mmCIF file of C-alpha atoms in Angstrom:
data_model
loop_
_atom_site.group_PDB
_atom_site.id
_atom_site.type_symbol
_atom_site.label_atom_id
_atom_site.label_comp_id
_atom_site.label_asym_id
_atom_site.label_seq_id
_atom_site.Cartn_x
_atom_site.Cartn_y
_atom_site.Cartn_z
ATOM 1 C CA MET U 1 11.694 -2.497 -67.927
ATOM 2 C CA LYS U 2 11.796 -6.304 -67.736
ATOM 3 C CA SER U 3 9.980 -8.826 -69.753
ATOM 4 C CA PHE U 4 9.146 -12.259 -68.304
ATOM 5 C CA VAL U 5 6.554 -14.887 -67.915
ATOM 6 C CA LEU U 6 5.182 -16.299 -64.681
ATOM 7 C CA HIS U 7 3.696 -19.760 -64.897
ATOM 8 C CA ASN U 8 1.520 -21.727 -62.606
ATOM 9 C CA ALA U 9 0.321 -18.891 -60.477
ATOM 10 C CA SER U 10 -2.698 -19.043 -58.148
ATOM 11 C CA LEU U 11 -4.756 -15.832 -58.502
ATOM 12 C CA GLN U 12 -7.531 -14.456 -56.313
ATOM 13 C CA GLY U 13 -10.890 -15.089 -57.813
ATOM 14 C CA HIS U 14 -9.794 -17.640 -60.228
ATOM 15 C CA THR U 15 -9.615 -21.407 -60.129
ATOM 16 C CA GLY U 16 -6.759 -23.406 -61.471
ATOM 17 C CA LEU U 17 -3.248 -22.178 -62.319
ATOM 18 C CA TRP U 18 -2.618 -19.170 -64.443
ATOM 19 C CA THR U 19 0.235 -17.706 -66.689
ATOM 20 C CA VAL U 20 1.009 -14.061 -66.412
ATOM 21 C CA THR U 21 3.058 -12.461 -69.282
ATOM 22 C CA VAL U 22 4.794 -9.215 -68.693
ATOM 23 C CA ASP U 23 6.064 -7.386 -71.797
ATOM 24 C CA HIS U 24 8.527 -4.520 -71.053
ATOM 25 C CA GLY U 25 7.254 -4.014 -67.560
ATOM 26 C CA ARG U 26 3.434 -4.241 -68.329
ATOM 27 C CA VAL U 27 1.096 -7.027 -67.834
ATOM 28 C CA SER U 28 0.165 -8.072 -71.450
ATOM 29 C CA THR U 29 -1.777 -11.301 -71.008
ATOM 30 C CA ILE U 30 -3.275 -13.466 -68.255
ATOM 31 C CA ALA U 31 -4.326 -16.959 -69.246
ATOM 32 C CA PRO U 32 -4.733 -20.401 -67.890
ATOM 33 C CA THR U 33 -1.447 -22.308 -67.695
ATOM 34 C CA PRO U 34 -1.236 -24.980 -70.363
ATOM 35 C CA THR U 35 -1.138 -28.555 -68.932
ATOM 36 C CA ASP U 36 2.035 -29.254 -70.825
ATOM 37 C CA THR U 37 5.531 -28.193 -69.962
ATOM 38 C CA ILE U 38 6.675 -24.536 -69.544
ATOM 39 C CA PRO U 39 7.938 -23.064 -72.836
ATOM 40 C CA THR U 40 11.543 -23.471 -73.470
ATOM 41 C CA PRO U 41 14.009 -20.674 -73.910
ATOM 42 C CA GLU U 42 13.995 -21.559 -77.664
ATOM 43 C CA SER U 43 10.490 -20.614 -77.892
ATOM 44 C CA HIS U 44 10.912 -17.330 -75.737
ATOM 45 C CA SER U 45 14.553 -16.751 -76.497
ATOM 46 C CA SER U 46 14.913 -13.564 -74.589
ATOM 47 C CA ILE U 47 12.162 -13.982 -72.073
ATOM 48 C CA ARG U 48 12.672 -15.430 -68.605
ATOM 49 C CA ASN U 49 10.194 -18.051 -67.715
ATOM 50 C CA VAL U 50 9.521 -18.725 -64.025
ATOM 51 C CA ASP U 51 7.352 -21.638 -62.520
ATOM 52 C CA LEU U 52 5.623 -20.213 -59.472
ATOM 53 C CA GLY U 53 4.693 -23.758 -58.418
ATOM 54 C CA GLY U 54 1.163 -22.867 -57.543
ATOM 55 C CA HIS U 55 1.966 -19.989 -55.137
ATOM 56 C CA LEU U 56 -0.566 -17.196 -54.724
ATOM 57 C CA LEU U 57 0.150 -14.195 -56.865
ATOM 58 C CA LEU U 58 -1.632 -10.937 -55.550
ATOM 59 C CA PRO U 59 -1.461 -7.287 -56.824
ATOM 60 C CA GLY U 60 1.026 -5.359 -54.721
ATOM 61 C CA MET U 61 -0.436 -3.277 -51.788
ATOM 62 C CA VAL U 62 -1.041 0.255 -51.381
ATOM 63 C CA ASP U 63 -0.225 2.260 -48.159
ATOM 64 C CA ILE U 64 -2.583 5.290 -48.358
ATOM 65 C CA HIS U 65 -1.246 7.117 -45.314
ATOM 66 C CA ILE U 66 2.345 7.241 -44.347
ATOM 67 C CA HIS U 67 4.979 9.662 -43.018
ATOM 68 C CA LEU U 68 8.511 9.149 -44.170
ATOM 69 C CA ASP U 69 9.905 12.315 -42.542
ATOM 70 C CA LYS U 70 9.048 11.198 -38.916
ATOM 71 C CA ALA U 71 10.459 7.696 -39.176
ATOM 72 C CA TYR U 72 12.914 6.104 -36.820
ATOM 73 C CA GLN U 73 12.988 8.813 -34.256
ATOM 74 C CA LEU U 74 12.167 6.919 -31.170
ATOM 75 C CA VAL U 75 15.718 6.857 -29.551
ATOM 76 C CA GLN U 76 16.112 10.620 -29.857
ATOM 77 C CA LEU U 77 12.627 11.260 -28.665
ATOM 78 C CA GLU U 78 13.168 9.232 -25.524
ATOM 79 C CA GLU U 79 16.181 11.409 -24.775
ATOM 80 C CA LEU U 80 13.901 14.548 -25.006
ATOM 81 C CA SER U 81 11.019 13.093 -23.025
ATOM 82 C CA SER U 82 13.085 11.275 -20.446
ATOM 83 C CA GLY U 83 11.644 7.915 -21.622
ATOM 84 C CA ARG U 84 8.077 8.713 -20.518
ATOM 85 C CA ASP U 85 5.231 7.236 -22.644
ATOM 86 C CA GLN U 86 2.889 10.005 -23.618
ATOM 87 C CA GLY U 87 -0.058 10.807 -25.844
ATOM 88 C CA ILE U 88 -0.915 12.648 -28.893
ATOM 89 C CA ASP U 89 -0.265 16.379 -27.596
ATOM 90 C CA ALA U 90 3.165 15.287 -26.289
ATOM 91 C CA ALA U 91 3.871 13.461 -29.596
ATOM 92 C CA LEU U 92 3.238 16.619 -31.626
ATOM 93 C CA ALA U 93 5.232 18.835 -29.429
ATOM 94 C CA LEU U 94 8.325 16.493 -29.019
ATOM 95 C CA SER U 95 8.251 15.782 -32.778
ATOM 96 C CA ALA U 96 8.233 19.479 -33.584
ATOM 97 C CA LEU U 97 11.171 19.962 -31.010
ATOM 98 C CA LEU U 98 13.096 17.134 -32.635
ATOM 99 C CA ARG U 99 12.610 18.340 -36.194
ATOM 100 C CA ASN U 100 14.767 21.469 -35.402
ATOM 101 C CA THR U 101 17.726 19.052 -34.604
ATOM 102 C CA LEU U 102 17.644 16.640 -37.650
ATOM 103 C CA THR U 103 19.255 17.360 -41.053
ATOM 104 C CA LEU U 104 17.575 16.356 -44.247
ATOM 105 C CA ASP U 105 20.165 13.736 -44.824
ATOM 106 C CA THR U 106 19.320 12.012 -41.564
ATOM 107 C CA ILE U 107 15.544 12.262 -42.439
ATOM 108 C CA ALA U 108 16.233 10.815 -45.823
ATOM 109 C CA ASP U 109 18.287 7.934 -44.322
ATOM 110 C CA ASN U 110 15.431 7.098 -42.023
ATOM 111 C CA ALA U 111 12.904 7.306 -44.943
ATOM 112 C CA ARG U 112 14.988 4.839 -46.829
ATOM 113 C CA ARG U 113 14.530 2.228 -44.029
ATOM 114 C CA VAL U 114 10.826 2.662 -44.406
ATOM 115 C CA LEU U 115 10.825 2.536 -48.076
ATOM 116 C CA ASP U 116 12.951 -0.843 -47.962
ATOM 117 C CA THR U 117 10.447 -2.280 -45.444
ATOM 118 C CA LEU U 118 7.550 -1.264 -47.686
ATOM 119 C CA ILE U 119 8.940 -2.952 -50.683
ATOM 120 C CA SER U 120 9.929 -6.117 -48.882
ATOM 121 C CA GLY U 121 6.351 -6.232 -47.367
ATOM 122 C CA GLY U 122 4.824 -6.215 -50.797
ATOM 123 C CA THR U 123 3.785 -2.544 -51.016
ATOM 124 C CA VAL U 124 3.943 -1.035 -54.458
ATOM 125 C CA ALA U 125 2.515 2.502 -53.986
ATOM 126 C CA ALA U 126 2.009 4.868 -50.999
ATOM 127 C CA ARG U 127 0.572 8.356 -50.261
ATOM 128 C CA VAL U 128 3.269 10.152 -48.388
ATOM 129 C CA HIS U 129 2.575 13.133 -46.130
ATOM 130 C CA VAL U 130 5.355 15.655 -46.381
ATOM 131 C CA GLU U 131 5.286 17.933 -43.346
ATOM 132 C CA ILE U 132 5.052 21.562 -44.230
ATOM 133 C CA GLY U 133 5.377 24.056 -41.415
ATOM 134 C CA PRO U 134 7.629 26.451 -39.458
ATOM 135 C CA ASN U 135 10.165 23.786 -38.654
ATOM 136 C CA SER U 136 10.327 22.142 -42.015
ATOM 137 C CA ASP U 137 13.224 22.747 -44.553
ATOM 138 C CA PRO U 138 11.980 24.244 -47.875
ATOM 139 C CA ALA U 139 13.961 21.382 -49.541
ATOM 140 C CA THR U 140 11.823 18.690 -47.873
ATOM 141 C CA VAL U 141 9.570 18.245 -50.969
ATOM 142 C CA ARG U 142 12.576 17.889 -53.245
ATOM 143 C CA MET U 143 14.117 15.261 -50.855
ATOM 144 C CA HIS U 144 10.822 13.249 -51.093
ATOM 145 C CA ARG U 145 10.924 13.503 -54.972
ATOM 146 C CA ASP U 146 14.400 12.337 -55.044
ATOM 147 C CA LEU U 147 13.516 9.265 -52.996
ATOM 148 C CA ALA U 148 10.794 8.666 -55.427
ATOM 149 C CA ASP U 149 13.278 8.567 -58.109
ATOM 150 C CA GLU U 150 15.547 6.378 -56.074
ATOM 151 C CA TYR U 151 12.810 3.757 -55.558
ATOM 152 C CA PRO U 152 11.282 3.147 -58.889
ATOM 153 C CA ASP U 153 9.385 0.003 -57.620
ATOM 154 C CA LEU U 154 7.310 2.348 -55.471
ATOM 155 C CA LEU U 155 4.801 4.846 -56.763
ATOM 156 C CA LEU U 156 4.866 7.779 -54.163
ATOM 157 C CA GLN U 157 2.146 10.274 -54.210
ATOM 158 C CA LEU U 158 3.120 13.368 -52.008
ATOM 159 C CA THR U 159 0.778 15.502 -49.972
ATOM 160 C CA ALA U 160 1.497 18.956 -48.771
ATOM 161 C CA PHE U 161 0.558 18.234 -45.085
ATOM 162 C CA ALA U 162 -0.091 21.071 -42.676
ATOM 163 C CA GLN U 163 0.926 18.947 -39.457
ATOM 164 C CA TYR U 164 0.418 21.914 -37.154
ATOM 165 C CA GLY U 165 -2.573 23.695 -38.905
ATOM 166 C CA THR U 166 -2.570 27.028 -40.665
ATOM 167 C CA THR U 167 -4.364 29.525 -38.700
ATOM 168 C CA THR U 168 -1.696 30.643 -36.230
ATOM 169 C CA ASP U 169 1.144 30.843 -38.904
ATOM 170 C CA PRO U 170 0.688 33.628 -41.312
ATOM 171 C CA ASN U 171 3.091 31.899 -43.739
ATOM 172 C CA ALA U 172 1.463 28.470 -43.557
ATOM 173 C CA LEU U 173 -0.861 28.734 -46.626
ATOM 174 C CA GLN U 174 1.957 30.224 -48.738
ATOM 175 C CA GLN U 175 4.107 27.414 -47.748
ATOM 176 C CA LEU U 176 1.546 24.811 -48.708
ATOM 177 C CA GLU U 177 1.015 26.481 -52.081
ATOM 178 C CA GLN U 178 4.784 26.301 -52.748
ATOM 179 C CA ALA U 179 4.854 22.714 -51.751
ATOM 180 C CA LEU U 180 2.087 22.027 -54.284
ATOM 181 C CA ASP U 181 4.008 23.940 -56.951
ATOM 182 C CA ASP U 182 7.089 21.963 -56.125
ATOM 183 C CA GLY U 183 5.594 18.501 -56.666
ATOM 184 C CA CYS U 184 2.934 17.546 -53.992
ATOM 185 C CA SER U 185 -0.300 16.569 -55.600
ATOM 186 C CA VAL U 186 -2.590 16.288 -52.567
ATOM 187 C CA VAL U 187 -3.835 18.845 -50.132
ATOM 188 C CA ALA U 188 -3.544 17.511 -46.525
ATOM 189 C CA GLY U 189 -4.665 19.076 -43.319
ATOM 190 C CA CYS U 190 -4.824 18.305 -39.470
ATOM 191 C CA PRO U 191 -7.749 20.043 -37.813
ATOM 192 C CA TYR U 192 -7.181 18.611 -34.352
ATOM 193 C CA ALA U 193 -3.722 20.257 -34.255
ATOM 194 C CA ASP U 194 -4.981 23.566 -35.197
ATOM 195 C CA ALA U 195 -6.183 26.234 -32.629
ATOM 196 C CA ASP U 196 -9.152 26.934 -34.857
ATOM 197 C CA PRO U 197 -9.983 23.661 -36.384
ATOM 198 C CA ILE U 198 -13.047 24.766 -38.290
ATOM 199 C CA ARG U 199 -11.194 27.718 -39.893
ATOM 200 C CA HIS U 200 -8.386 25.318 -40.876
ATOM 201 C CA LEU U 201 -10.653 22.907 -42.311
ATOM 202 C CA ASP U 202 -12.376 25.690 -44.354
ATOM 203 C CA GLN U 203 -8.833 26.732 -45.701
ATOM 204 C CA MET U 204 -7.907 23.132 -46.742
ATOM 205 C CA ILE U 205 -11.220 22.635 -48.420
ATOM 206 C CA ALA U 206 -10.816 25.971 -50.295
ATOM 207 C CA LEU U 207 -7.125 25.074 -51.308
ATOM 208 C CA ALA U 208 -8.214 21.824 -52.560
ATOM 209 C CA LYS U 209 -11.200 23.161 -54.518
ATOM 210 C CA ASP U 210 -9.083 25.991 -55.947
ATOM 211 C CA ARG U 211 -6.330 23.598 -57.023
ATOM 212 C CA ASN U 212 -8.646 20.761 -58.183
ATOM 213 C CA LEU U 213 -6.772 18.400 -56.103
ATOM 214 C CA PRO U 214 -7.714 15.516 -53.580
ATOM 215 C CA LEU U 215 -7.945 16.319 -49.947
ATOM 216 C CA ASP U 216 -6.648 14.261 -47.155
ATOM 217 C CA LEU U 217 -7.419 14.985 -43.538
ATOM 218 C CA HIS U 218 -5.905 13.734 -40.252
ATOM 219 C CA LEU U 219 -9.140 13.811 -38.405
ATOM 220 C CA ASP U 220 -10.898 13.134 -35.010
ATOM 221 C CA LEU U 221 -7.880 11.390 -33.362
ATOM 222 C CA SER U 222 -9.485 11.568 -29.975
ATOM 223 C CA ASP U 223 -11.450 9.570 -27.433
ATOM 224 C CA ASP U 224 -13.602 12.602 -26.785
ATOM 225 C CA PRO U 225 -17.123 12.507 -28.540
ATOM 226 C CA HIS U 226 -17.416 16.350 -28.226
ATOM 227 C CA ALA U 227 -14.216 16.649 -30.387
ATOM 228 C CA LEU U 228 -15.871 15.024 -33.293
ATOM 229 C CA LEU U 229 -15.592 17.004 -36.679
ATOM 230 C CA LEU U 230 -16.630 14.263 -39.139
ATOM 231 C CA ASP U 231 -20.086 15.730 -39.421
ATOM 232 C CA GLU U 232 -18.577 19.197 -40.280
ATOM 233 C CA VAL U 233 -16.447 17.758 -42.814
ATOM 234 C CA VAL U 234 -19.401 15.783 -44.510
ATOM 235 C CA MET U 235 -21.259 19.012 -44.600
ATOM 236 C CA ARG U 236 -18.470 21.094 -46.172
ATOM 237 C CA VAL U 237 -17.432 18.501 -48.738
ATOM 238 C CA GLU U 238 -21.015 18.377 -50.061
ATOM 239 C CA LYS U 239 -21.198 22.248 -50.262
ATOM 240 C CA ALA U 240 -17.928 22.260 -52.098
ATOM 241 C CA GLU U 241 -18.994 19.492 -54.329
ATOM 242 C CA LEU U 242 -15.711 17.449 -53.434
ATOM 243 C CA GLN U 243 -17.610 14.050 -53.296
ATOM 244 C CA GLY U 244 -15.081 11.319 -54.166
ATOM 245 C CA GLN U 245 -11.997 13.364 -53.596
ATOM 246 C CA VAL U 246 -11.616 13.375 -49.799
ATOM 247 C CA LEU U 247 -10.029 10.803 -47.564
ATOM 248 C CA VAL U 248 -10.156 11.198 -43.766
ATOM 249 C CA GLY U 249 -7.582 9.299 -41.588
ATOM 250 C CA HIS U 250 -7.899 7.905 -38.000
ATOM 251 C CA VAL U 251 -11.476 9.042 -37.168
ATOM 252 C CA THR U 252 -10.980 7.192 -33.720
ATOM 253 C CA THR U 253 -13.655 9.352 -32.133
ATOM 254 C CA LEU U 254 -16.208 7.037 -33.528
ATOM 255 C CA THR U 255 -15.368 4.560 -30.960
ATOM 256 C CA ALA U 256 -16.664 6.938 -28.299
ATOM 257 C CA LEU U 257 -20.027 7.217 -29.895
ATOM 258 C CA SER U 258 -23.214 5.215 -29.661
ATOM 259 C CA PRO U 259 -23.765 2.482 -32.414
ATOM 260 C CA GLU U 260 -26.789 4.614 -33.662
ATOM 261 C CA ARG U 261 -24.661 7.651 -33.976
ATOM 262 C CA VAL U 262 -21.769 5.682 -35.655
ATOM 263 C CA ARG U 263 -24.301 4.368 -38.284
ATOM 264 C CA GLU U 264 -25.716 7.837 -38.879
ATOM 265 C CA LEU U 265 -22.294 9.299 -39.490
ATOM 266 C CA ALA U 266 -21.103 6.254 -41.620
ATOM 267 C CA THR U 267 -24.237 6.882 -43.981
ATOM 268 C CA ALA U 268 -23.419 10.519 -44.193
ATOM 269 C CA ALA U 269 -19.832 10.004 -45.014
ATOM 270 C CA ALA U 270 -20.835 7.417 -47.701
ATOM 271 C CA GLY U 271 -23.314 9.944 -49.173
ATOM 272 C CA ALA U 272 -20.612 12.645 -49.289
ATOM 273 C CA GLY U 273 -18.229 10.243 -51.073
ATOM 274 C CA ILE U 274 -15.680 10.266 -48.287
ATOM 275 C CA ALA U 275 -13.269 7.392 -47.842
ATOM 276 C CA VAL U 276 -11.602 6.403 -44.444
ATOM 277 C CA ALA U 277 -8.198 5.440 -43.550
ATOM 278 C CA ALA U 278 -7.982 3.220 -40.467
ATOM 279 C CA ILE U 279 -4.493 3.067 -38.784
ATOM 280 C CA PRO U 280 -4.584 0.195 -36.208
ATOM 281 C CA SER U 281 -1.072 0.525 -34.817
ATOM 282 C CA THR U 282 -1.057 4.201 -34.288
ATOM 283 C CA ASP U 283 -4.601 4.468 -33.138
ATOM 284 C CA LEU U 284 -4.229 1.591 -30.670
ATOM 285 C CA TYR U 285 -1.154 3.202 -29.151
ATOM 286 C CA LEU U 286 -2.526 6.742 -28.832
ATOM 287 C CA SER U 287 -6.041 5.994 -27.823
ATOM 288 C CA GLY U 288 -7.686 4.772 -24.578
ATOM 289 C CA ARG U 289 -5.349 6.745 -22.264
ATOM 290 C CA THR U 290 -8.058 7.919 -19.954
ATOM 291 C CA THR U 291 -10.024 5.766 -17.578
ATOM 292 C CA ASP U 292 -13.598 6.788 -18.697
ATOM 293 C CA THR U 293 -13.688 6.859 -22.440
ATOM 294 C CA ALA U 294 -12.814 4.689 -25.467
ATOM 295 C CA PRO U 295 -13.117 1.204 -23.819
ATOM 296 C CA THR U 296 -12.728 -0.388 -27.323
ATOM 297 C CA ARG U 297 -9.245 1.091 -27.707
ATOM 298 C CA GLY U 298 -9.538 3.350 -30.495
ATOM 299 C CA VAL U 299 -9.383 1.709 -33.866
ATOM 300 C CA THR U 300 -12.285 3.215 -35.851
ATOM 301 C CA ARG U 301 -15.539 1.305 -36.568
ATOM 302 C CA ILE U 302 -14.559 -0.391 -39.713
ATOM 303 C CA ALA U 303 -17.345 -3.002 -39.893
ATOM 304 C CA GLU U 304 -19.950 -0.228 -39.499
ATOM 305 C CA LEU U 305 -18.275 1.942 -42.102
ATOM 306 C CA LEU U 306 -18.107 -0.920 -44.636
ATOM 307 C CA ASP U 307 -21.753 -1.750 -43.877
ATOM 308 C CA ALA U 308 -22.694 1.839 -44.978
ATOM 309 C CA HIS U 309 -20.597 1.398 -48.194
ATOM 310 C CA VAL U 310 -17.760 3.801 -47.024
ATOM 311 C CA PRO U 311 -14.497 2.979 -48.927
ATOM 312 C CA VAL U 312 -12.157 1.807 -46.120
ATOM 313 C CA CYS U 313 -8.389 1.597 -46.364
ATOM 314 C CA LEU U 314 -5.753 0.457 -43.718
ATOM 315 C CA ALA U 315 -2.446 2.105 -43.413
ATOM 316 C CA SER U 316 0.748 2.026 -41.459
ATOM 317 C CA ASN U 317 1.192 5.695 -40.887
ATOM 318 C CA ASN U 318 4.417 5.721 -38.761
ATOM 319 C CA TYR U 319 7.565 3.795 -37.901
ATOM 320 C CA GLU U 320 9.205 3.915 -34.530
ATOM 321 C CA ASN U 321 8.359 7.406 -33.473
ATOM 322 C CA ALA U 322 6.270 9.349 -30.976
ATOM 323 C CA PHE U 323 2.995 8.267 -32.631
ATOM 324 C CA THR U 324 3.795 4.568 -33.227
ATOM 325 C CA PRO U 325 6.729 2.886 -31.260
ATOM 326 C CA VAL U 326 7.008 -0.139 -33.619
ATOM 327 C CA THR U 327 7.699 -1.159 -37.271
ATOM 328 C CA MET U 328 5.030 -2.622 -39.337
ATOM 329 C CA PRO U 329 6.777 -5.396 -41.489
ATOM 330 C CA SER U 330 3.854 -5.528 -43.963
ATOM 331 C CA LEU U 331 0.443 -4.010 -44.502
ATOM 332 C CA THR U 332 -0.826 -7.519 -44.008
ATOM 333 C CA HIS U 333 -0.274 -6.908 -40.255
ATOM 334 C CA ALA U 334 -2.580 -3.907 -40.309
ATOM 335 C CA ALA U 335 -5.198 -6.155 -41.788
ATOM 336 C CA TRP U 336 -4.562 -8.877 -39.212
ATOM 337 C CA LEU U 337 -4.771 -6.242 -36.439
ATOM 338 C CA ALA U 338 -7.939 -4.655 -37.751
ATOM 339 C CA SER U 339 -9.492 -8.305 -37.770
ATOM 340 C CA LEU U 340 -8.968 -8.525 -34.044
ATOM 341 C CA THR U 341 -9.964 -4.997 -33.095
ATOM 342 C CA ASN U 342 -13.185 -4.882 -35.010
ATOM 343 C CA HIS U 343 -14.204 -8.515 -34.500
ATOM 344 C CA MET U 344 -13.998 -9.243 -38.240
ATOM 345 C CA GLY U 345 -13.229 -13.003 -38.198
ATOM 346 C CA SER U 346 -15.273 -14.531 -41.147
ATOM 347 C CA THR U 347 -13.701 -15.211 -44.580
ATOM 348 C CA THR U 348 -15.885 -12.484 -46.061
ATOM 349 C CA ALA U 349 -14.884 -9.781 -43.512
ATOM 350 C CA GLN U 350 -11.131 -10.715 -43.755
ATOM 351 C CA LEU U 351 -11.277 -10.500 -47.573
ATOM 352 C CA LYS U 352 -12.758 -6.945 -47.175
ATOM 353 C CA LEU U 353 -9.674 -6.042 -45.094
ATOM 354 C CA LEU U 354 -7.454 -7.535 -47.850
ATOM 355 C CA ASP U 355 -9.214 -5.182 -50.168
ATOM 356 C CA ALA U 356 -8.506 -2.355 -47.763
ATOM 357 C CA ILE U 357 -4.869 -2.794 -48.326
ATOM 358 C CA SER U 358 -4.992 -3.229 -52.008
ATOM 359 C CA ALA U 359 -8.093 -2.753 -54.252
ATOM 360 C CA VAL U 360 -9.594 0.137 -52.295
ATOM 361 C CA PRO U 361 -6.585 2.457 -51.849
ATOM 362 C CA ARG U 362 -5.435 1.732 -55.436
ATOM 363 C CA THR U 363 -8.667 3.449 -56.655
ATOM 364 C CA LEU U 364 -7.836 6.535 -54.603
ATOM 365 C CA LEU U 365 -4.268 6.968 -55.831
ATOM 366 C CA GLY U 366 -5.350 6.721 -59.414
ATOM 367 C CA PRO U 367 -4.721 4.603 -62.581
ATOM 368 C CA ASP U 368 -0.779 4.641 -62.488
ATOM 369 C CA VAL U 369 -0.599 2.377 -59.456
ATOM 370 C CA PRO U 370 1.293 -0.818 -60.325
ATOM 371 C CA GLY U 371 -0.809 -3.852 -60.258
ATOM 372 C CA LEU U 372 -1.807 -7.235 -61.995
ATOM 373 C CA ALA U 373 -4.388 -6.318 -64.444
ATOM 374 C CA VAL U 374 -3.817 -6.408 -68.191
ATOM 375 C CA GLY U 375 -2.301 -3.104 -69.114
ATOM 376 C CA ASP U 376 -0.889 -2.353 -65.665
ATOM 377 C CA VAL U 377 2.755 -1.641 -64.962
ATOM 378 C CA VAL U 378 3.335 -4.883 -63.113
ATOM 379 C CA GLY U 379 3.621 -4.664 -59.290
ATOM 380 C CA ALA U 380 2.706 -7.949 -57.345
ATOM 381 C CA ALA U 381 3.732 -10.052 -54.419
ATOM 382 C CA VAL U 382 4.026 -13.844 -54.140
ATOM 383 C CA PHE U 383 2.599 -15.516 -50.851
ATOM 384 C CA ASP U 384 3.161 -19.087 -49.509
ATOM 385 C CA THR U 385 -0.373 -19.263 -48.327
ATOM 386 C CA PRO U 386 -3.313 -21.662 -49.309
ATOM 387 C CA SER U 387 -5.756 -18.856 -50.184
ATOM 388 C CA PRO U 388 -6.023 -14.996 -50.139
ATOM 389 C CA VAL U 389 -7.785 -14.986 -46.769
ATOM 390 C CA ASP U 390 -4.851 -16.672 -45.194
ATOM 391 C CA VAL U 391 -2.802 -13.617 -46.047
ATOM 392 C CA VAL U 392 -4.866 -11.748 -43.550
ATOM 393 C CA ARG U 393 -5.205 -14.568 -41.021
ATOM 394 C CA ARG U 394 -1.449 -15.250 -40.921
ATOM 395 C CA ALA U 395 -0.268 -11.635 -41.359
ATOM 396 C CA ALA U 396 1.766 -13.326 -44.078
ATOM 397 C CA ARG U 397 4.725 -11.545 -45.700
ATOM 398 C CA PRO U 398 5.515 -12.163 -49.349
ATOM 399 C CA ILE U 399 8.188 -14.770 -50.209
ATOM 400 C CA ALA U 400 8.908 -13.022 -53.500
ATOM 401 C CA LEU U 401 8.215 -9.647 -55.337
ATOM 402 C CA VAL U 402 7.285 -8.851 -58.904
ATOM 403 C CA SER U 403 8.091 -5.520 -60.489
ATOM 404 C CA ALA U 404 8.621 -3.824 -63.763
ATOM 405 C CA HIS U 405 12.285 -2.794 -62.914
ATOM 406 C CA HIS U 406 13.545 -6.118 -61.296
ATOM 407 C CA GLY U 407 11.267 -8.875 -62.490
ATOM 408 C CA LEU U 408 10.745 -11.614 -59.971
ATOM 409 C CA ARG U 409 12.932 -11.593 -56.932
ATOM 410 C CA ALA U 410 12.898 -13.459 -53.678
ATOM 411 C CA VAL U 411 12.565 -11.445 -50.472
ATOM 412 C CA ASP U 412 15.797 -11.076 -48.598
ATOM 413 C CA ARG U 413 16.399 -13.842 -46.043
ATOM 414 C CA THR U 414 13.359 -15.798 -47.304
ATOM 415 C CA PRO U 415 13.748 -18.881 -49.518
ATOM 416 C CA ALA U 416 11.653 -19.127 -52.523
ATOM 417 C CA ASP U 417 10.844 -22.365 -54.293
ATOM 418 C CA PHE U 418 10.595 -21.094 -57.917
ATOM 419 C CA THR U 419 12.334 -22.803 -60.956
ATOM 420 C CA GLU U 420 13.365 -21.371 -64.176
ATOM 421 C CA GLY U 421 11.906 -22.983 -67.409
ATOM 422 C CA ALA U 422 14.275 -25.457 -68.861
#
């Protein structure tokens, strides 16, 4: 673990310039930078001193919803589908078919590409959905754990994810239990992919309750208002007393409802302590494929959810596969895109989107997420922007990264204007 001092940092919510001291990987002090010169090596003989030159220093971002085991499959999928552009049902079917042909080594190599992208984009932690099902190798959880060890700058929280449901596979629940025993710490379900979505939902809630673990649901990824399950989730979460332990991802069906119904559901979700992960890239790509529904193109109603005090996160989800045919260079691009799709153009609104890729998902992952508060294992990013809101407005990528294991380092192929203390 590194020890170092960062001088002349601009911090969100603070005026002037600040000095952040890191002692053996943890933030020990944050104080105004003295107006005199940076301490010399003689006064900190074993400590590296770096002048950030007034650059913006922000806590690292948190990707609350991502799949490493489906990444960079687009070329092979196009061969299976003859290059046709298809929706969610085809994406599920083709991904399952391809999974049978891939080795764990190939999946791990593709996952490393994602992890490298996350780190260079300023992400310090992620909730990773580990697909558990009839086509998954029992060693998949161990592969993800090995990747977590290989990338100490990233805190990876693993879910046991029932991608294709549980009710038609007699071994599904046992496989999920085994995945939880092997190192997954979140129960994750996918009601819209199950033949009996309500029964699957009940099974996932029961498993989370029995294990006393958080619950994460891929939910309501549809343009059809009749497919809505959020109200069923609210009712069951309250009955099971799981308030504050449930995150739902996608919920794009909200775009097909009236404003009054959206406000009603948002208020109910807030009352049940349910958080939402919006995924602009995937949801824009998969939604709006019919002519008579979802004219707003599918990103869930972020502004209305925030107005009802629902915790909202933004996530990247997938990288170049059947669900998302592009790579997201940084979570700041998710905030930038959400600003456009949800008409959130004011400084106040865009700062809430910045929170959605940092402060809000950090609370969901727990106290061990690297950050920039005193006592945190340090995990931060340096931006060349005038203020925090410009990180969203410009979809800015970090020019440097700060971590407990590597200290401060410039992002590859990007010049950084930092100087050592003399």
